[in-house]
CSV table of C-alpha atoms in Angstrom, one decimal:
chain,number,residue,atom,x,y,z
A,1,MET,CA,-23.4,40.2,-21.1
A,2,ALA,CA,-23.3,39.6,-17.4
A,3,LEU,CA,-25.1,36.3,-17.7
A,4,ASP,CA,-22.7,35.2,-20.4
A,5,ILE,CA,-19.7,36.2,-18.3
A,6,GLU,CA,-21.0,34.4,-15.2
A,7,GLN,CA,-21.3,31.3,-17.3
A,8,LEU,CA,-17.7,31.7,-18.6
A,9,LEU,CA,-16.4,32.2,-15.1
A,10,THR,CA,-17.8,28.8,-14.0
A,11,HIS,CA,-15.0,27.2,-16.0
A,12,PHE,CA,-12.2,28.9,-13.9
A,13,GLU,CA,-10.9,28.1,-10.4
A,14,ILE,CA,-12.2,31.3,-8.8
A,15,SER,CA,-13.2,31.6,-5.2
A,16,GLY,CA,-16.0,33.5,-3.5
A,17,ALA,CA,-19.1,34.8,-5.3
A,18,ILE,CA,-19.4,37.0,-8.4
A,19,GLY,CA,-20.5,40.5,-7.6
A,20,ASN,CA,-20.2,43.4,-10.0
A,21,ILE,CA,-19.1,43.0,-13.6
A,22,GLN,CA,-17.9,46.0,-15.6
A,23,GLY,CA,-15.7,46.8,-18.6
A,24,PHE,CA,-12.2,47.8,-17.6
A,25,GLY,CA,-9.1,49.6,-18.9
A,26,SER,CA,-8.3,51.4,-22.2
A,27,GLY,CA,-6.6,48.6,-24.2
A,28,HIS,CA,-7.3,48.4,-27.9
A,29,ILE,CA,-6.5,44.7,-28.4
A,30,ASN,CA,-8.3,42.6,-25.8
A,31,ASP,CA,-11.7,43.0,-24.2
A,32,THR,CA,-11.3,43.2,-20.4
A,33,PHE,CA,-13.8,43.0,-17.6
A,34,LYS,CA,-13.3,43.5,-13.8
A,35,ILE,CA,-15.1,41.0,-11.7
A,36,THR,CA,-15.7,42.3,-8.2
A,37,ASN,CA,-15.9,39.6,-5.6
A,38,ALA,CA,-19.0,39.6,-3.4
A,39,SER,CA,-17.3,37.5,-0.7
A,40,PRO,CA,-15.3,39.5,1.9
A,41,GLY,CA,-11.6,38.6,1.9
A,42,GLU,CA,-11.7,37.0,-1.5
A,43,PRO,CA,-9.8,38.5,-4.5
A,44,ASP,CA,-11.3,40.3,-7.4
A,45,TYR,CA,-10.5,39.1,-11.0
A,46,LEU,CA,-9.9,40.3,-14.5
A,47,LEU,CA,-11.5,38.4,-17.3
A,48,GLN,CA,-10.1,39.0,-20.8
A,49,ARG,CA,-11.2,37.9,-24.2
A,50,ILE,CA,-7.9,37.4,-26.2
A,51,ASN,CA,-7.8,38.9,-29.6
A,52,HIS,CA,-6.7,35.8,-31.5
A,53,LYS,CA,-6.6,37.7,-34.8
A,54,VAL,CA,-3.6,39.7,-33.4
A,55,PHE,CA,-2.3,36.7,-31.3
A,56,PRO,CA,-3.3,33.6,-33.2
A,57,HIS,CA,-1.1,31.2,-31.2
A,58,VAL,CA,-3.0,31.5,-27.9
A,59,GLY,CA,-1.6,28.3,-26.3
A,60,PRO,CA,2.1,29.1,-26.7
A,61,MET,CA,1.5,32.7,-25.8
A,62,MET,CA,-0.2,31.8,-22.5
A,63,ASP,CA,2.6,29.3,-21.8
A,64,ASN,CA,5.1,32.1,-22.2
A,65,ILE,CA,3.2,34.2,-19.7
A,66,LEU,CA,2.9,31.4,-17.2
A,67,ARG,CA,6.6,30.5,-17.4
A,68,VAL,CA,7.7,34.2,-17.1
A,69,THR,CA,5.4,35.1,-14.2
A,70,GLU,CA,6.3,31.9,-12.3
A,71,HIS,CA,10.0,32.8,-12.8
A,72,LEU,CA,9.4,36.3,-11.5
A,73,LYS,CA,7.6,35.0,-8.4
A,74,LYS,CA,10.7,32.9,-7.5
A,75,LYS,CA,12.8,36.1,-7.2
A,76,GLU,CA,10.9,37.0,-4.0
A,77,ASN,CA,11.3,40.7,-4.8
A,78,PRO,CA,9.2,42.4,-2.1
A,79,GLU,CA,8.9,45.7,-4.1
A,80,TYR,CA,7.4,44.1,-7.2
A,81,HIS,CA,4.4,42.0,-8.0
A,82,SER,CA,3.8,39.5,-10.8
A,83,MET,CA,0.6,38.8,-12.6
A,84,THR,CA,-1.2,35.6,-11.6
A,85,ILE,CA,-3.1,33.4,-14.1
A,86,VAL,CA,-6.2,31.7,-12.7
A,87,PRO,CA,-6.4,28.3,-14.3
A,88,THR,CA,-9.5,26.6,-15.6
A,89,ARG,CA,-11.1,23.8,-13.6
A,90,THR,CA,-9.4,21.3,-15.9
A,91,GLY,CA,-6.0,22.9,-15.4
A,92,ASP,CA,-5.8,24.8,-18.6
A,93,LEU,CA,-4.7,28.5,-18.9
A,94,PHE,CA,-7.7,29.6,-21.0
A,95,ILE,CA,-11.0,28.4,-22.5
A,96,ARG,CA,-12.5,28.6,-26.0
A,97,ASP,CA,-16.2,29.4,-26.1
A,98,ASP,CA,-18.7,28.1,-28.6
A,99,ASN,CA,-18.2,31.2,-30.7
A,100,GLY,CA,-14.5,30.5,-31.1
A,101,SER,CA,-13.4,33.3,-28.7
A,102,TYR,CA,-10.6,32.7,-26.2
A,103,TRP,CA,-10.9,33.7,-22.6
A,104,ARG,CA,-8.5,33.9,-19.6
A,105,VAL,CA,-8.6,35.1,-16.0
A,106,TYR,CA,-6.0,36.9,-13.8
A,107,ILE,CA,-6.2,37.9,-10.2
A,108,PHE,CA,-6.9,41.6,-10.0
A,109,LEU,CA,-4.0,43.7,-8.7
A,110,GLU,CA,-5.5,45.6,-5.7
A,111,LYS,CA,-4.5,49.2,-4.9
A,112,LEU,CA,-2.5,49.6,-8.1
A,113,VAL,CA,-3.2,51.9,-11.0
A,114,SER,CA,-1.8,52.7,-14.4
A,115,TYR,CA,-1.9,55.9,-16.4
A,116,ASP,CA,-2.2,56.4,-20.1
A,117,VAL,CA,-0.4,59.7,-20.0
A,118,VAL,CA,2.9,60.4,-18.2
A,119,GLU,CA,2.5,63.4,-15.9
A,120,THR,CA,5.8,63.7,-14.1
A,121,SER,CA,9.5,62.8,-14.5
A,122,GLU,CA,9.2,60.8,-11.3
A,123,GLN,CA,6.6,58.6,-13.0
A,124,ILE,CA,8.9,58.1,-16.0
A,125,TYR,CA,11.7,57.2,-13.6
A,126,GLU,CA,9.4,54.6,-11.8
A,127,GLY,CA,8.3,53.2,-15.2
A,128,GLY,CA,11.9,52.8,-16.2
A,129,LYS,CA,12.8,51.2,-13.0
A,130,ALA,CA,9.9,48.7,-13.3
A,131,PHE,CA,10.9,47.7,-16.8
A,132,GLY,CA,14.6,47.6,-15.9
A,133,THR,CA,13.8,45.3,-12.9
A,134,PHE,CA,11.7,43.1,-15.3
A,135,LEU,CA,14.7,42.7,-17.6
A,136,ARG,CA,17.1,42.0,-14.7
A,137,ASP,CA,14.9,39.5,-12.9
A,138,LEU,CA,14.5,37.6,-16.2
A,139,SER,CA,18.2,37.8,-17.2
A,140,ASP,CA,18.7,34.1,-16.0
A,141,PHE,CA,15.7,32.8,-17.9
A,142,PRO,CA,16.5,30.9,-21.2
A,143,ALA,CA,15.0,33.4,-23.6
A,144,GLU,CA,15.5,31.2,-26.6
A,145,THR,CA,12.9,28.7,-25.1
A,146,LEU,CA,10.1,31.2,-25.4
A,147,PHE,CA,7.7,31.1,-28.3
A,148,PRO,CA,8.0,34.1,-30.7
A,149,THR,CA,4.4,35.3,-30.3
A,150,LEU,CA,4.8,38.0,-33.1
A,151,PRO,CA,7.7,36.8,-35.2
A,152,ASN,CA,10.0,39.5,-36.5
A,153,PHE,CA,7.9,42.2,-34.7
A,154,HIS,CA,10.9,44.6,-34.3
A,155,HIS,CA,13.0,43.2,-37.2
A,156,VAL,CA,14.0,46.4,-39.0
A,157,PRO,CA,15.4,44.8,-42.2
A,158,MET,CA,12.1,43.0,-42.8
A,159,ARG,CA,10.2,46.2,-42.3
A,160,VAL,CA,12.4,48.0,-44.8
A,161,ARG,CA,11.9,45.2,-47.3
A,162,ASN,CA,8.1,45.5,-46.8
A,163,LEU,CA,8.4,49.3,-47.5
A,164,GLU,CA,10.5,48.8,-50.6
A,165,ARG,CA,8.0,46.3,-51.9
A,166,ALA,CA,5.1,48.7,-51.3
A,167,VAL,CA,7.0,51.4,-53.1
A,168,LYS,CA,7.6,49.2,-56.1
A,169,ASP,CA,4.0,48.0,-56.3
A,170,ASP,CA,2.4,51.4,-55.5
A,171,LYS,CA,-1.0,49.7,-55.3
A,172,ALA,CA,-2.8,52.8,-54.1
A,173,GLY,CA,-0.9,55.3,-56.4
A,174,ARG,CA,0.5,57.2,-53.5
A,175,VAL,CA,4.3,57.0,-53.9
A,176,LEU,CA,4.6,60.5,-55.3
A,177,GLN,CA,2.6,61.9,-52.4
A,178,ALA,CA,4.9,60.3,-49.9
A,179,ASN,CA,8.1,60.6,-51.8
A,180,HIS,CA,9.9,62.8,-49.3
A,181,LEU,CA,9.2,60.3,-46.5
A,182,ILE,CA,10.3,57.3,-48.6
A,183,ARG,CA,13.5,59.1,-49.5
A,184,PHE,CA,14.3,59.8,-45.8
A,185,ALA,CA,13.4,56.3,-44.7
A,186,LEU,CA,15.7,54.6,-47.2
A,187,GLU,CA,18.5,57.1,-46.5
A,188,VAL,CA,18.7,56.1,-42.8
A,189,ALA,CA,17.8,52.4,-43.3
A,190,ASP,CA,21.4,51.1,-42.9
A,191,GLU,CA,21.8,52.9,-39.6
A,192,MET,CA,18.4,51.8,-38.3
A,193,CYS,CA,19.3,48.1,-39.2
A,194,ARG,CA,22.6,48.2,-37.2
A,195,ILE,CA,21.2,46.8,-33.9
A,196,GLN,CA,19.6,43.9,-35.7
A,197,ALA,CA,22.8,43.2,-37.6
A,198,LEU,CA,24.7,43.0,-34.3
A,199,GLY,CA,22.1,40.6,-33.0
A,200,ASP,CA,22.4,38.5,-36.1
A,201,GLN,CA,26.2,38.4,-35.6
A,202,HIS,CA,25.6,37.2,-32.0
A,203,GLN,CA,27.3,40.3,-30.6
A,204,LEU,CA,24.2,41.1,-28.5
A,205,PRO,CA,22.7,38.6,-26.1
A,206,LEU,CA,19.1,37.4,-26.7
A,207,ARG,CA,17.0,38.4,-23.7
A,208,VAL,CA,13.4,38.1,-22.4
A,209,THR,CA,11.9,41.3,-23.6
A,210,HIS,CA,8.4,42.8,-23.0
A,211,ASN,CA,8.2,44.4,-26.5
A,212,ASP,CA,5.4,46.9,-25.6
A,213,THR,CA,6.9,49.2,-23.0
A,214,LYS,CA,4.4,52.0,-23.0
A,215,PHE,CA,4.0,53.7,-19.6
A,216,ASN,CA,0.5,52.4,-19.1
A,217,ASN,CA,1.9,48.8,-18.9
A,218,VAL,CA,3.4,49.6,-15.5
A,219,MET,CA,1.2,49.5,-12.4
A,220,LEU,CA,1.9,52.1,-9.7
A,221,ASP,CA,0.9,52.1,-6.0
A,222,ARG,CA,-0.7,55.0,-4.1
A,223,ASN,CA,2.7,56.5,-3.5
A,224,GLY,CA,3.5,56.6,-7.3
A,225,LYS,CA,6.0,53.7,-7.0
A,226,GLY,CA,6.2,51.2,-9.9
A,227,ARG,CA,5.1,47.8,-8.6
A,228,CYS,CA,4.2,45.5,-11.6
A,229,VAL,CA,4.7,45.2,-15.3
A,230,ILE,CA,1.6,44.0,-17.1
A,231,ASP,CA,0.3,43.1,-20.6
A,232,LEU,CA,2.7,40.3,-21.2
A,233,ASP,CA,1.2,39.0,-24.5
A,234,THR,CA,4.2,40.2,-26.4
A,235,VAL,CA,6.9,38.7,-24.1
A,236,MET,CA,9.3,36.8,-26.2
A,237,PRO,CA,13.0,36.6,-27.2
A,238,GLY,CA,14.5,40.0,-28.2
A,239,TYR,CA,17.2,42.6,-27.5
A,240,VAL,CA,17.2,45.1,-24.7
A,241,HIS,CA,17.0,47.9,-27.3
A,242,PHE,CA,13.5,46.8,-28.2
A,243,ASP,CA,12.2,47.6,-24.7
A,244,PHE,CA,14.4,50.6,-24.0
A,245,GLY,CA,13.7,52.1,-27.4
A,246,ASP,CA,9.9,51.7,-27.4
A,247,ALA,CA,9.8,53.3,-23.9
A,248,VAL,CA,11.9,56.2,-25.2
A,249,ARG,CA,9.8,56.6,-28.3
A,250,THR,CA,6.6,56.9,-26.3
A,251,SER,CA,7.9,59.0,-23.4
A,252,VAL,CA,10.5,61.5,-24.6
A,253,SER,CA,7.9,63.5,-26.6
A,254,SER,CA,4.5,64.3,-25.2
A,255,ALA,CA,3.0,64.7,-28.7
A,256,PRO,CA,0.7,61.9,-29.9
A,257,GLU,CA,2.0,59.5,-32.6
A,258,ASP,CA,-0.1,61.2,-35.3
A,259,GLU,CA,0.7,64.8,-34.3
A,260,THR,CA,0.3,67.1,-37.3
A,261,ASP,CA,2.2,70.1,-35.9
A,262,LEU,CA,5.8,68.9,-36.1
A,263,GLU,CA,6.9,71.7,-33.8
A,264,LYS,CA,5.2,69.9,-31.0
A,265,ILE,CA,7.4,66.9,-31.5
A,266,GLN,CA,10.5,67.4,-29.4
A,267,VAL,CA,13.0,65.3,-27.6
A,268,ASP,CA,12.6,66.1,-23.9
A,269,LEU,CA,16.1,65.4,-22.5
A,270,ASP,CA,14.8,65.6,-18.9
A,271,ARG,CA,12.3,62.8,-19.7
A,272,PHE,CA,15.0,60.7,-21.3
A,273,GLU,CA,17.3,61.2,-18.3
A,274,ALA,CA,14.5,60.2,-15.9
A,275,PHE,CA,13.6,57.0,-17.8
A,276,ALA,CA,17.3,56.0,-18.4
A,277,ARG,CA,18.1,56.5,-14.8
A,278,GLY,CA,15.2,54.4,-13.7
A,279,TYR,CA,15.9,51.7,-16.2
A,280,LEU,CA,19.6,51.4,-15.7
A,281,GLU,CA,19.5,51.5,-11.9
A,282,PRO,CA,18.5,47.8,-11.6
A,283,SER,CA,19.8,46.6,-15.0
A,284,ARG,CA,23.1,48.3,-15.8
A,285,ASP,CA,25.2,45.6,-14.2
A,286,ILE,CA,23.8,42.9,-16.4
A,287,LEU,CA,24.1,44.8,-19.7
A,288,SER,CA,27.2,44.4,-21.9
A,289,PRO,CA,29.3,47.5,-23.0
A,290,LEU,CA,27.9,47.0,-26.5
A,291,GLU,CA,24.3,46.9,-25.3
A,292,LEU,CA,24.9,50.2,-23.4
A,293,GLU,CA,26.6,51.7,-26.4
A,294,TYR,CA,23.6,51.3,-28.6
A,295,LEU,CA,20.9,52.3,-26.1
A,296,PRO,CA,20.9,55.9,-27.4
A,297,LEU,CA,20.1,54.7,-30.9
A,298,SER,CA,17.2,52.4,-29.8
A,299,GLY,CA,14.6,55.2,-29.5
A,300,ALA,CA,15.2,56.3,-33.0
A,301,MET,CA,15.0,52.7,-34.2
A,302,LEU,CA,11.6,52.1,-32.6
A,303,ALA,CA,10.2,55.4,-33.9
A,304,TYR,CA,11.6,54.4,-37.3
A,305,ILE,CA,9.9,51.0,-37.2
A,306,MET,CA,6.6,52.6,-36.4
A,307,GLY,CA,7.1,55.3,-39.1
A,308,ILE,CA,7.8,52.9,-41.9
A,309,ARG,CA,5.0,50.6,-40.8
A,310,PHE,CA,2.5,53.5,-41.1
A,311,LEU,CA,4.1,54.5,-44.4
A,312,THR,CA,3.9,51.0,-45.8
A,313,ASP,CA,0.3,50.8,-44.9
A,314,PHE,CA,-0.4,54.1,-46.5
A,315,LEU,CA,1.2,53.0,-49.7
A,316,MET,CA,-0.7,49.8,-49.7
A,317,GLY,CA,-4.1,51.6,-49.3
A,318,ASP,CA,-4.6,51.4,-45.5
A,319,VAL,CA,-5.1,47.7,-45.2
A,320,TYR,CA,-3.7,47.1,-41.6
A,321,TYR,CA,-4.2,50.1,-39.3
A,322,LYS,CA,-7.6,51.7,-38.5
A,323,ILE,CA,-7.7,55.2,-39.9
A,324,HIS,CA,-9.8,58.3,-39.1
A,325,SER,CA,-9.1,60.2,-42.3
A,326,PRO,CA,-7.7,59.3,-45.8
A,327,GLU,CA,-4.2,60.6,-44.8
A,328,HIS,CA,-4.1,59.4,-41.3
A,329,ASN,CA,-1.4,56.8,-41.9
A,330,LEU,CA,0.6,59.5,-43.7
A,331,GLN,CA,0.3,61.8,-40.7
A,332,ARG,CA,1.4,59.0,-38.4
A,333,ALA,CA,4.4,58.2,-40.6
A,334,THR,CA,5.4,61.8,-40.9
A,335,ALA,CA,5.2,62.3,-37.1
A,336,GLN,CA,7.2,59.1,-36.3
A,337,LEU,CA,9.9,59.7,-38.9
A,338,ASP,CA,10.2,63.3,-37.7
A,339,LEU,CA,10.7,61.9,-34.2
A,340,THR,CA,13.3,59.5,-35.6
A,341,GLN,CA,15.3,62.4,-37.1
A,342,LYS,CA,15.0,64.5,-33.9
A,343,ILE,CA,16.3,61.6,-31.7
A,344,LEU,CA,19.1,61.0,-34.2
A,345,ASN,CA,20.1,64.7,-33.8
A,346,ARG,CA,20.4,64.3,-30.1
A,347,ILE,CA,22.4,61.1,-30.0
A,348,PRO,CA,25.5,62.8,-28.5
A,349,ASP,CA,23.4,64.2,-25.7
A,350,LEU,CA,21.8,60.8,-25.1
A,351,LYS,CA,25.2,59.1,-25.0
A,352,ARG,CA,26.4,61.4,-22.4
A,353,MET,CA,23.4,60.7,-20.2
A,354,ILE,CA,23.8,56.9,-20.6
């Protein structure tokens, strides 16, 4: 593998000499390697094999990332870094090898770390602040000019239609087994579609959104301060509620998304307050009153999206998500729809905090 990687790296405008090569990170989509530079004073690098089955439009996606990162660099914000793409020797943003795999290189962000699990409210605050700054610094970027890397990724009405189709077809004969979840999902569908409806009516501004605002997509410095938002493959046009909601979904409850003990799935209001405070500190002044009004609903909406995606896959016979047991998707759907209901129950509290 090292010899193959060394050959790949000859195509990129890297400086210094290749030292150690090792697998890096915990991502499930792309394969990532850290390249340690053997030359003093020269940067280390990250080499990634892009999963083009998930992201089939590699060229437009990389163009999105370049344009967004270059825009962020112009902000000259001393507290925040931006990812830097290393071009190929022919000026391209990636290469395609003889096996049909796509590769790219970034400069490695020194002295910054990310965490898969949130440990403190201060970390949640810093993550919120980093994502809020990301939104603010891109508020003057023409979002509509970005390529939709994953079209309709957070489009609730489309996800509901997919669920209804799966129920009607019942290909795996599982509708009766999941009937209680299906009934709940359809009962709250209109409410969960409300934000998309406002967007379709042009009452919400289209913004540059990250669309995968898990805590491990923020890099922190040695003092625990958020310094850089990473993993920009899903950057595309969207609504602020996509980013705010996904961060709430993944941070307000410490339970995993396939938790079987529903008592462990709780809405931690202290965690919500920490994230909201961090997110709104840099971004509140650019958000419209209507955007702010619907932020409390966004966490339920994103949990709902994931819940009905898992449920749809279960009804179709587990054709999309990898599973570890026959009812894994059903467990995931149950947990995420339970979180949906619990967030909905706390909407008055969340509104007061916002």
